[in-house]
């Protein structure tokens, strides 16, 4: 690795972190928040547990933003570790950055959509008890969220394993 590549990675890591968080907090978070708020207004609660007043609480909003920040940095760190381990060229790193961004958004939005659909469908189309609807939706949410949380570590381990035998 040349000095230019090292400095390019260091500066890129800082810039991507800053611009990415600005975009995440400015565009993605309000979209997620307004969707959850609309669903809470429609049924009175979100997942049967959170009232609309709970969503408007600043404590929960700050907690969600901290979670999104940690989520974003796990995926950007995974991207830069892949760039370092695989010794990607600049054009390959650009393709990898697009892939990591798409995967990050997928793993962020998939648990929300999956669990909301599960809860809504169980609520409107089945006669199962309310506690079972809630438990099923929350289990699907946390399993899918856990898979997304550990994805960067698993992907980097997979890349390192593959490169160790090539």
PDB file of C-alpha atoms in Angstrom:
ATOM      1  CA  UNK A   1       0.000   0.000   0.000  1.00  0.00           C
ATOM      2  CA  UNK A   2       1.421   3.342  -1.008  1.00  0.00           C
ATOM      3  CA  UNK A   3       1.233   6.467   1.129  1.00  0.00           C
ATOM      4  CA  UNK A   4      -1.282   7.953  -1.279  1.00  0.00           C
ATOM      5  CA  UNK A   5      -3.638   4.996  -0.829  1.00  0.00           C
ATOM      6  CA  UNK A   6      -3.202   5.159   2.944  1.00  0.00           C
ATOM      7  CA  UNK A   7      -4.077   8.860   3.083  1.00  0.00           C
ATOM      8  CA  UNK A   8      -6.889   8.387   0.599  1.00  0.00           C
ATOM      9  CA  UNK A   9      -8.410   5.695   2.823  1.00  0.00           C
ATOM     10  CA  UNK A  10      -7.976   7.779   5.974  1.00  0.00           C
ATOM     11  CA  UNK A  11      -9.526  10.901   4.469  1.00  0.00           C
ATOM     12  CA  UNK A  12     -12.229   8.852   2.753  1.00  0.00           C
ATOM     13  CA  UNK A  13     -13.158   7.150   6.002  1.00  0.00           C
ATOM     14  CA  UNK A  14     -13.646  10.518   7.731  1.00  0.00           C
ATOM     15  CA  UNK A  15     -15.538  12.074   4.820  1.00  0.00           C
ATOM     16  CA  UNK A  16     -17.797   9.087   4.283  1.00  0.00           C
ATOM     17  CA  UNK A  17     -18.548   9.002   7.988  1.00  0.00           C
ATOM     18  CA  UNK A  18     -19.462  12.677   8.096  1.00  0.00           C
ATOM     19  CA  UNK A  19     -21.459  12.876   4.863  1.00  0.00           C
ATOM     20  CA  UNK A  20     -23.080   9.512   5.439  1.00  0.00           C
ATOM     21  CA  UNK A  21     -24.366  10.505   8.855  1.00  0.00           C
ATOM     22  CA  UNK A  22     -25.688  13.784   7.516  1.00  0.00           C
ATOM     23  CA  UNK A  23     -27.581  11.946   4.764  1.00  0.00           C
ATOM     24  CA  UNK A  24     -28.749   9.249   7.170  1.00  0.00           C
ATOM     25  CA  UNK A  25     -30.086  11.703   9.727  1.00  0.00           C
ATOM     26  CA  UNK A  26     -31.500  14.147   7.158  1.00  0.00           C
ATOM     27  CA  UNK A  27     -33.268  11.755   4.769  1.00  0.00           C
ATOM     28  CA  UNK A  28     -33.480   8.183   5.998  1.00  0.00           C
ATOM     29  CA  UNK A  29     -34.381   8.795   9.641  1.00  0.00           C
ATOM     30  CA  UNK A  30     -37.361  11.115   8.928  1.00  0.00           C
ATOM     31  CA  UNK A  31     -38.694   8.608   6.396  1.00  0.00           C
ATOM     32  CA  UNK A  32     -38.500   5.746   8.896  1.00  0.00           C
ATOM     33  CA  UNK A  33     -39.940   7.934  11.655  1.00  0.00           C
ATOM     34  CA  UNK A  34     -42.900   9.182   9.588  1.00  0.00           C
ATOM     35  CA  UNK A  35     -43.696   5.641   8.448  1.00  0.00           C
ATOM     36  CA  UNK A  36     -43.716   4.375  12.023  1.00  0.00           C
ATOM     37  CA  UNK A  37     -45.760   7.389  13.109  1.00  0.00           C
ATOM     38  CA  UNK A  38     -48.344   6.785  10.360  1.00  0.00           C
ATOM     39  CA  UNK A  39     -48.660   3.145  11.392  1.00  0.00           C
ATOM     40  CA  UNK A  40     -49.044   4.151  15.039  1.00  0.00           C
ATOM     41  CA  UNK A  41     -51.784   6.621  14.081  1.00  0.00           C
ATOM     42  CA  UNK A  42     -53.597   4.018  12.012  1.00  0.00           C
ATOM     43  CA  UNK A  43     -53.823   1.320  14.670  1.00  0.00           C
ATOM     44  CA  UNK A  44     -53.319   3.429  17.789  1.00  0.00           C
ATOM     45  CA  UNK A  45     -50.092   1.646  18.676  1.00  0.00           C
ATOM     46  CA  UNK A  46     -46.946   0.404  17.018  1.00  0.00           C
ATOM     47  CA  UNK A  47     -46.411  -3.332  17.506  1.00  0.00           C
ATOM     48  CA  UNK A  48     -49.158  -3.124  20.097  1.00  0.00           C
ATOM     49  CA  UNK A  49     -46.665  -1.666  22.573  1.00  0.00           C
ATOM     50  CA  UNK A  50     -45.614   1.854  21.590  1.00  0.00           C
ATOM     51  CA  UNK A  51     -48.176   4.620  21.648  1.00  0.00           C
ATOM     52  CA  UNK A  52     -47.878   7.665  19.416  1.00  0.00           C
ATOM     53  CA  UNK A  53     -46.729   9.689  22.446  1.00  0.00           C
ATOM     54  CA  UNK A  54     -43.837   7.252  22.884  1.00  0.00           C
ATOM     55  CA  UNK A  55     -42.665   7.881  19.335  1.00  0.00           C
ATOM     56  CA  UNK A  56     -42.787  11.646  19.870  1.00  0.00           C
ATOM     57  CA  UNK A  57     -40.609  11.330  22.975  1.00  0.00           C
ATOM     58  CA  UNK A  58     -37.177  12.884  22.420  1.00  0.00           C
ATOM     59  CA  UNK A  59     -35.495  10.174  24.489  1.00  0.00           C
ATOM     60  CA  UNK A  60     -36.603   7.487  22.025  1.00  0.00           C
ATOM     61  CA  UNK A  61     -35.704   9.622  19.033  1.00  0.00           C
ATOM     62  CA  UNK A  62     -32.175  10.199  20.356  1.00  0.00           C
ATOM     63  CA  UNK A  63     -31.869   6.487  21.138  1.00  0.00           C
ATOM     64  CA  UNK A  64     -32.904   5.603  17.571  1.00  0.00           C
ATOM     65  CA  UNK A  65     -30.407   8.105  16.135  1.00  0.00           C
ATOM     66  CA  UNK A  66     -27.602   6.659  18.268  1.00  0.00           C
ATOM     67  CA  UNK A  67     -28.539   3.187  17.026  1.00  0.00           C
ATOM     68  CA  UNK A  68     -28.519   4.392  13.396  1.00  0.00           C
ATOM     69  CA  UNK A  69     -25.111   5.987  13.951  1.00  0.00           C
ATOM     70  CA  UNK A  70     -23.653   2.768  15.358  1.00  0.00           C
ATOM     71  CA  UNK A  71     -25.268   0.797  12.537  1.00  0.00           C
ATOM     72  CA  UNK A  72     -23.789   3.106   9.909  1.00  0.00           C
ATOM     73  CA  UNK A  73     -20.306   2.967  11.414  1.00  0.00           C
ATOM     74  CA  UNK A  74     -20.363  -0.842  11.600  1.00  0.00           C
ATOM     75  CA  UNK A  75     -21.019  -0.991   7.855  1.00  0.00           C
ATOM     76  CA  UNK A  76     -18.512   1.733   6.911  1.00  0.00           C
ATOM     77  CA  UNK A  77     -15.905   0.017   9.059  1.00  0.00           C
ATOM     78  CA  UNK A  78     -16.721  -3.257   7.301  1.00  0.00           C
ATOM     79  CA  UNK A  79     -16.266  -1.572   3.929  1.00  0.00           C
ATOM     80  CA  UNK A  80     -12.883  -0.118   4.863  1.00  0.00           C
ATOM     81  CA  UNK A  81     -11.720  -3.407   6.341  1.00  0.00           C
ATOM     82  CA  UNK A  82     -12.674  -5.133   3.075  1.00  0.00           C
ATOM     83  CA  UNK A  83     -10.814  -2.459   1.125  1.00  0.00           C
ATOM     84  CA  UNK A  84      -7.725  -3.069   3.256  1.00  0.00           C
ATOM     85  CA  UNK A  85      -7.876  -6.866   3.412  1.00  0.00           C
ATOM     86  CA  UNK A  86      -8.712  -7.443  -0.253  1.00  0.00           C
ATOM     87  CA  UNK A  87      -6.363  -4.643  -1.409  1.00  0.00           C
ATOM     88  CA  UNK A  88      -8.987  -3.258  -3.723  1.00  0.00           C
ATOM     89  CA  UNK A  89      -8.156  -0.743  -6.403  1.00  0.00           C
ATOM     90  CA  UNK A  90     -10.088   2.518  -6.448  1.00  0.00           C
ATOM     91  CA  UNK A  91     -12.670   1.415  -9.018  1.00  0.00           C
ATOM     92  CA  UNK A  92     -13.166  -1.891  -7.164  1.00  0.00           C
ATOM     93  CA  UNK A  93     -13.565   0.011  -3.899  1.00  0.00           C
ATOM     94  CA  UNK A  94     -16.265   2.168  -5.500  1.00  0.00           C
ATOM     95  CA  UNK A  95     -18.233  -0.909  -6.499  1.00  0.00           C
ATOM     96  CA  UNK A  96     -17.737  -2.355  -3.016  1.00  0.00           C
ATOM     97  CA  UNK A  97     -18.965   0.918  -1.456  1.00  0.00           C
ATOM     98  CA  UNK A  98     -22.172   0.766  -3.479  1.00  0.00           C
ATOM     99  CA  UNK A  99     -22.656  -2.878  -2.457  1.00  0.00           C
ATOM    100  CA  UNK A 100     -22.064  -2.092   1.231  1.00  0.00           C
ATOM    101  CA  UNK A 101     -24.522   0.822   1.068  1.00  0.00           C
ATOM    102  CA  UNK A 102     -27.248  -1.294  -0.509  1.00  0.00           C
ATOM    103  CA  UNK A 103     -26.685  -4.123   1.968  1.00  0.00           C
ATOM    104  CA  UNK A 104     -26.678  -1.670   4.894  1.00  0.00           C
ATOM    105  CA  UNK A 105     -30.022  -0.194   3.865  1.00  0.00           C
ATOM    106  CA  UNK A 106     -31.480  -3.638   3.184  1.00  0.00           C
ATOM    107  CA  UNK A 107     -30.466  -4.984   6.581  1.00  0.00           C
ATOM    108  CA  UNK A 108     -31.771  -1.815   8.237  1.00  0.00           C
ATOM    109  CA  UNK A 109     -35.181  -1.684   6.587  1.00  0.00           C
ATOM    110  CA  UNK A 110     -35.886  -5.411   6.236  1.00  0.00           C
ATOM    111  CA  UNK A 111     -36.429  -6.112   9.975  1.00  0.00           C
ATOM    112  CA  UNK A 112     -38.810  -3.164  10.280  1.00  0.00           C
ATOM    113  CA  UNK A 113     -40.857  -4.129   7.228  1.00  0.00           C
ATOM    114  CA  UNK A 114     -40.857  -7.829   8.084  1.00  0.00           C
ATOM    115  CA  UNK A 115     -41.986  -7.405  11.675  1.00  0.00           C
ATOM    116  CA  UNK A 116     -44.577  -4.740  10.864  1.00  0.00           C
ATOM    117  CA  UNK A 117     -46.063  -6.900   8.131  1.00  0.00           C
ATOM    118  CA  UNK A 118     -46.028  -9.918  10.424  1.00  0.00           C
ATOM    119  CA  UNK A 119     -47.806  -8.035  13.219  1.00  0.00           C
ATOM    120  CA  UNK A 120     -50.315  -6.373  10.914  1.00  0.00           C
ATOM    121  CA  UNK A 121     -51.190  -9.595   9.101  1.00  0.00           C
ATOM    122  CA  UNK A 122     -51.505 -11.561  12.336  1.00  0.00           C
ATOM    123  CA  UNK A 123     -53.648  -8.809  13.820  1.00  0.00           C
ATOM    124  CA  UNK A 124     -56.065  -8.524  10.914  1.00  0.00           C
ATOM    125  CA  UNK A 125     -56.203 -12.063   9.503  1.00  0.00           C
ATOM    126  CA  UNK A 126     -55.839 -14.469  12.414  1.00  0.00           C
ATOM    127  CA  UNK A 127     -57.503 -15.204  15.713  1.00  0.00           C
ATOM    128  CA  UNK A 128     -54.299 -15.869  17.690  1.00  0.00           C
ATOM    129  CA  UNK A 129     -53.940 -14.207  21.104  1.00  0.00           C
ATOM    130  CA  UNK A 130     -52.459 -10.721  21.274  1.00  0.00           C
ATOM    131  CA  UNK A 131     -49.397 -11.882  23.215  1.00  0.00           C
ATOM    132  CA  UNK A 132     -48.558 -14.372  20.436  1.00  0.00           C
ATOM    133  CA  UNK A 133     -48.862 -11.668  17.765  1.00  0.00           C
ATOM    134  CA  UNK A 134     -46.511  -9.406  19.702  1.00  0.00           C
ATOM    135  CA  UNK A 135     -44.042 -12.165  20.478  1.00  0.00           C
ATOM    136  CA  UNK A 136     -43.927 -13.345  16.874  1.00  0.00           C
ATOM    137  CA  UNK A 137     -43.391  -9.821  15.503  1.00  0.00           C
ATOM    138  CA  UNK A 138     -40.670  -9.002  18.039  1.00  0.00           C
ATOM    139  CA  UNK A 139     -38.849 -12.306  17.509  1.00  0.00           C
ATOM    140  CA  UNK A 140     -38.821 -11.771  13.739  1.00  0.00           C
ATOM    141  CA  UNK A 141     -37.603  -8.201  14.307  1.00  0.00           C
ATOM    142  CA  UNK A 142     -34.724  -9.120  16.610  1.00  0.00           C
ATOM    143  CA  UNK A 143     -33.603 -12.131  14.565  1.00  0.00           C
ATOM    144  CA  UNK A 144     -33.500 -10.089  11.357  1.00  0.00           C
ATOM    145  CA  UNK A 145     -31.870  -7.147  13.141  1.00  0.00           C
ATOM    146  CA  UNK A 146     -29.249  -9.434  14.684  1.00  0.00           C
ATOM    147  CA  UNK A 147     -28.384 -10.868  11.273  1.00  0.00           C
ATOM    148  CA  UNK A 148     -27.931  -7.345   9.946  1.00  0.00           C
ATOM    149  CA  UNK A 149     -25.894  -6.259  12.977  1.00  0.00           C
ATOM    150  CA  UNK A 150     -23.384  -9.093  12.578  1.00  0.00           C
ATOM    151  CA  UNK A 151     -23.292  -9.015   8.774  1.00  0.00           C
ATOM    152  CA  UNK A 152     -20.157  -6.795   8.498  1.00  0.00           C
ATOM    153  CA  UNK A 153     -18.146  -9.091  10.778  1.00  0.00           C
ATOM    154  CA  UNK A 154     -19.346 -12.207   8.982  1.00  0.00           C
ATOM    155  CA  UNK A 155     -18.635 -10.725   5.542  1.00  0.00           C
ATOM    156  CA  UNK A 156     -15.113  -9.652   6.512  1.00  0.00           C
ATOM    157  CA  UNK A 157     -14.425 -13.091   7.983  1.00  0.00           C
ATOM    158  CA  UNK A 158     -15.700 -14.684   4.762  1.00  0.00           C
ATOM    159  CA  UNK A 159     -13.473 -12.452   2.632  1.00  0.00           C
ATOM    160  CA  UNK A 160     -10.424 -13.108   4.815  1.00  0.00           C
ATOM    161  CA  UNK A 161     -11.092 -16.853   4.691  1.00  0.00           C
ATOM    162  CA  UNK A 162     -11.479 -16.818   0.918  1.00  0.00           C
ATOM    163  CA  UNK A 163      -8.296 -14.780   0.441  1.00  0.00           C
ATOM    164  CA  UNK A 164      -6.275 -16.990   2.754  1.00  0.00           C
ATOM    165  CA  UNK A 165      -6.749 -19.905   0.351  1.00  0.00           C
ATOM    166  CA  UNK A 166      -6.210 -18.052  -2.906  1.00  0.00           C
TER     167      UNK A 166
END
